[in-house]
PDB file of C-alpha atoms in Angstrom:
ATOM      1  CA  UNK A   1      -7.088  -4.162  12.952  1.00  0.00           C
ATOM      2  CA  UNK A   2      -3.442  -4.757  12.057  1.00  0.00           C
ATOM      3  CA  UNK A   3      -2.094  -5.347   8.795  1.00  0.00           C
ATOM      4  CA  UNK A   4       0.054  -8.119   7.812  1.00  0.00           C
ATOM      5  CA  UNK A   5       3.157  -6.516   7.196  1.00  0.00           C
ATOM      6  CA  UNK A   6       5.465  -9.551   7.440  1.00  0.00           C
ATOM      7  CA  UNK A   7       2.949 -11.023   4.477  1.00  0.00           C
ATOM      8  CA  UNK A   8       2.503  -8.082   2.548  1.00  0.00           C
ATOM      9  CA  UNK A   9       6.025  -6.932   2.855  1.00  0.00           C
ATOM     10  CA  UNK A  10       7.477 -10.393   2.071  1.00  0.00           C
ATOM     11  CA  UNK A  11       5.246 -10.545  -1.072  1.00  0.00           C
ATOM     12  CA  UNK A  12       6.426  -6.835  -2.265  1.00  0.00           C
ATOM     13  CA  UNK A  13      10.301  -8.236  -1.674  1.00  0.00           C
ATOM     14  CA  UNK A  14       9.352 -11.213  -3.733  1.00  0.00           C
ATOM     15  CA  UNK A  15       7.501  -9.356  -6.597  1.00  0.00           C
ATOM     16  CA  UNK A  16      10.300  -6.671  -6.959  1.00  0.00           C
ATOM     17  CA  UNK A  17      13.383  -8.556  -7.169  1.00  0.00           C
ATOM     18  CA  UNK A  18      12.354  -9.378 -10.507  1.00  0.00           C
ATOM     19  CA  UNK A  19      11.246  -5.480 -11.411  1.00  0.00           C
ATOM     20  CA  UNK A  20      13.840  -2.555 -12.228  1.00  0.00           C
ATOM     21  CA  UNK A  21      14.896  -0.621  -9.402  1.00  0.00           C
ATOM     22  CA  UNK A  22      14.058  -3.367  -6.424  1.00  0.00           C
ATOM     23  CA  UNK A  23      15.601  -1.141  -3.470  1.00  0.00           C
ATOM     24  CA  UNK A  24      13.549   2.406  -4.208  1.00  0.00           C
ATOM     25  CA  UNK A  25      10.282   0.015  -4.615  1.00  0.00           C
ATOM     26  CA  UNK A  26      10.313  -1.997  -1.611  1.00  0.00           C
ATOM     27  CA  UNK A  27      11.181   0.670   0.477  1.00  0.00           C
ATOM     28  CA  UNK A  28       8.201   2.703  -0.983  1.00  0.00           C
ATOM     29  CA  UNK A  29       6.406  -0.331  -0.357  1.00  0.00           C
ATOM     30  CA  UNK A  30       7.479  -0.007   3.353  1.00  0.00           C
ATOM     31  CA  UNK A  31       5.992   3.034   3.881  1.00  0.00           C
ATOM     32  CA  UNK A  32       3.217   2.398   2.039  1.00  0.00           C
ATOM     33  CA  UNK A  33       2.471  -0.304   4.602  1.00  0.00           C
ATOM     34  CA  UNK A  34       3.231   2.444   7.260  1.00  0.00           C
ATOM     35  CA  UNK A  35       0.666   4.722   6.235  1.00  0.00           C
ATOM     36  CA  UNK A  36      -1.474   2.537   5.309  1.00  0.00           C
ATOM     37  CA  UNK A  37      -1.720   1.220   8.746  1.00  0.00           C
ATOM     38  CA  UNK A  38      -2.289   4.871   9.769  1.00  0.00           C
ATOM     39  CA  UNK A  39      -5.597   4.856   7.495  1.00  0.00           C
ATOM     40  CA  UNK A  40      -7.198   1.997   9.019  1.00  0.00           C
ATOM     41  CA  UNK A  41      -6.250   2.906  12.732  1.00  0.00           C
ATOM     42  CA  UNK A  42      -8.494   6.035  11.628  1.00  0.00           C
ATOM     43  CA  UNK A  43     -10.899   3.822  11.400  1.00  0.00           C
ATOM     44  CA  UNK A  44     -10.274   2.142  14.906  1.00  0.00           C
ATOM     45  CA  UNK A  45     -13.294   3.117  16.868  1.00  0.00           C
ATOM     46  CA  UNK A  46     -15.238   2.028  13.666  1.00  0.00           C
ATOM     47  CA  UNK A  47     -14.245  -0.878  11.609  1.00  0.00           C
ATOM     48  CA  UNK A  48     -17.202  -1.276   9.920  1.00  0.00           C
ATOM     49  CA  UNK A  49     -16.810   2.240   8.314  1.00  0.00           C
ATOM     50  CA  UNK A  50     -14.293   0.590   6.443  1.00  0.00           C
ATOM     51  CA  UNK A  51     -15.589  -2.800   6.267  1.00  0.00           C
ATOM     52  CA  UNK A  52     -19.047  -1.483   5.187  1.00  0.00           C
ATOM     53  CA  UNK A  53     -17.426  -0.256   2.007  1.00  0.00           C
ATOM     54  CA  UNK A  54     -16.888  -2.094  -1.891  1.00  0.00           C
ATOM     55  CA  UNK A  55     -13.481  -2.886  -2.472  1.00  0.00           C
ATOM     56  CA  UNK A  56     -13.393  -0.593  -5.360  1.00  0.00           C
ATOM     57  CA  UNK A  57     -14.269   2.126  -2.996  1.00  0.00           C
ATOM     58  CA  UNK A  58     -11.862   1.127  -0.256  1.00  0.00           C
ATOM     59  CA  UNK A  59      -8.977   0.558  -2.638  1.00  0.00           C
ATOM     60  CA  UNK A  60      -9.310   4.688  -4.417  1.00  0.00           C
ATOM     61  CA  UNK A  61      -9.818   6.258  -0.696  1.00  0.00           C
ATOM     62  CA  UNK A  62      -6.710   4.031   0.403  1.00  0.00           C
ATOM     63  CA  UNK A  63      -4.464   5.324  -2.962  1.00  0.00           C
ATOM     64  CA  UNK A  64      -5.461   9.245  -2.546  1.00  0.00           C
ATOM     65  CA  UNK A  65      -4.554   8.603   1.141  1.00  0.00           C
ATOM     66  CA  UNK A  66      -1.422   7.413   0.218  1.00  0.00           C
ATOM     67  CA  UNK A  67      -0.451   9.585  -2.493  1.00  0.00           C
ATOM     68  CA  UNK A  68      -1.319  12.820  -0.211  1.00  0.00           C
ATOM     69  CA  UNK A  69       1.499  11.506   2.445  1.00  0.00           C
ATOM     70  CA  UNK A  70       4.035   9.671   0.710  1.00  0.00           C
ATOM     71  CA  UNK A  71       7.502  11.419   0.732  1.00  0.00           C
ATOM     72  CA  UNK A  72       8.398  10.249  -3.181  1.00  0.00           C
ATOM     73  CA  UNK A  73      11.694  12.073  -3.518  1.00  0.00           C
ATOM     74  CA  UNK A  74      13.316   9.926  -0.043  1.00  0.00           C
ATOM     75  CA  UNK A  75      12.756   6.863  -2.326  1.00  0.00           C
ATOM     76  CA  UNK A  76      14.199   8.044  -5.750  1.00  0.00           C
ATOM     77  CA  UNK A  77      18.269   7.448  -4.280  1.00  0.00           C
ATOM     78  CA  UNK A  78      19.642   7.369  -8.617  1.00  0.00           C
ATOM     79  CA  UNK A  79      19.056   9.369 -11.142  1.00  0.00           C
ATOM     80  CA  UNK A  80      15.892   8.516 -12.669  1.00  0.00           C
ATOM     81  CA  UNK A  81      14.149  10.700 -14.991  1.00  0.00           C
ATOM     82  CA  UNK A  82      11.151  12.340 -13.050  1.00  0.00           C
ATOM     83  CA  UNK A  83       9.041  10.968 -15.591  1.00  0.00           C
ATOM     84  CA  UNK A  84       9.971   7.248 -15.219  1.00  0.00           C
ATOM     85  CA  UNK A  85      10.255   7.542 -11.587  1.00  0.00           C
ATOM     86  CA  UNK A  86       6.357   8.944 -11.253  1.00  0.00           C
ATOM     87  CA  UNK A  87       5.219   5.852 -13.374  1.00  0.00           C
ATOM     88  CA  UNK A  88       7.229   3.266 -11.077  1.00  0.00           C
ATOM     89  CA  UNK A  89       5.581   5.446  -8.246  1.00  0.00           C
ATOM     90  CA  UNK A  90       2.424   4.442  -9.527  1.00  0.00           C
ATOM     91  CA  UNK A  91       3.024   0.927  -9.857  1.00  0.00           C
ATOM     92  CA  UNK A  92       4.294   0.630  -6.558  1.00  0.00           C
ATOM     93  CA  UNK A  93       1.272   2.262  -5.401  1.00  0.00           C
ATOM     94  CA  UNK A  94      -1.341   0.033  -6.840  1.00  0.00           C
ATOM     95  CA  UNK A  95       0.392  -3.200  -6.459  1.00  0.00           C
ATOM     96  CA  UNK A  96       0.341  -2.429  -2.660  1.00  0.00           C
ATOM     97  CA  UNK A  97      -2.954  -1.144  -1.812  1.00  0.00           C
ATOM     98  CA  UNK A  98      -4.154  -4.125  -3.824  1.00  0.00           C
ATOM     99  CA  UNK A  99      -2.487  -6.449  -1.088  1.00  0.00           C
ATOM    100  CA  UNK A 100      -3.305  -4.097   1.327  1.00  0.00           C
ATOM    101  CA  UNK A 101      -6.932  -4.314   0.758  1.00  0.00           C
ATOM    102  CA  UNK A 102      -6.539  -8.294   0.260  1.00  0.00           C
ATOM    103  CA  UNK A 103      -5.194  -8.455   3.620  1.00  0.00           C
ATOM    104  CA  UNK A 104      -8.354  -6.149   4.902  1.00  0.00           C
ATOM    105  CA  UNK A 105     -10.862  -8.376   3.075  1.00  0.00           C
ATOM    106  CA  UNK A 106      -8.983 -11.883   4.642  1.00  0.00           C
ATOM    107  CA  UNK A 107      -9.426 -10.436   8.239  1.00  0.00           C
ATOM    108  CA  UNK A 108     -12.335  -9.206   7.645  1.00  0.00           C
ATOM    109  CA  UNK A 109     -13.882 -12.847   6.226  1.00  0.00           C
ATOM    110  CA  UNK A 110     -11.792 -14.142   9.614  1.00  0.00           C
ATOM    111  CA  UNK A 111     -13.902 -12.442  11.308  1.00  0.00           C
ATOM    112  CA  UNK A 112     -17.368 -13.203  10.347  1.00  0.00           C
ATOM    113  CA  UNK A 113     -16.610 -16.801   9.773  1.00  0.00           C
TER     114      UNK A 113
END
């Protein structure tokens, strides 16, 4: 299963041109995408390990994955204050496993259809 990345990606350029720092959050967002793509081809030899699960369920096991492998200070490029920075971090986070997990759930309805 492949995500989406032109869709996902082109949402997260569209969402954060309007948001404070646009070029640390969409290239976050990027690797996001990245390793999120790593976490589902863990799941290659058994999609429905992954497809079996709630949403909920799929969307905290896709954040902790994400949060153990991110590289956060590659993305901070200006001075924020460490504090600010780790809330935008979260943000960023959850806005894109939530279309990550959208984009899981549309293939996933694709394919049972």
């Amino acid at each position: 299963m492949k995500l989406d990345k032109r869709k996902i990606l082109g949402d997260a350029k569209q969402y954060f041109a309007t948001k404070g720092y646009t070029s640390q959050s969409y290239s976050l967002a990027e690797e996001c995408v990245s390793i999120s793509q790593k976490w589902l081809d863990g799941y290659k030899d058994n999609y429905g390990g992954i497809l079996g699960k709630e949403p909920k369920e799929m969307r905290k096991e896709l954040k902790s994955y994400i949060k153990e492998r991110v590289d956060y200070d590659r993305h901070n490029t200006t001075f924020i204050p460490s504090f600010v920075w780790m809330w935008i971090i979260q943000a960023v986070i959850t806005w894109i496993v939530n279309r990550i997990i959208d984009n899981v759930l549309e293939q996933k309805e694709e394919r049972y259809l």
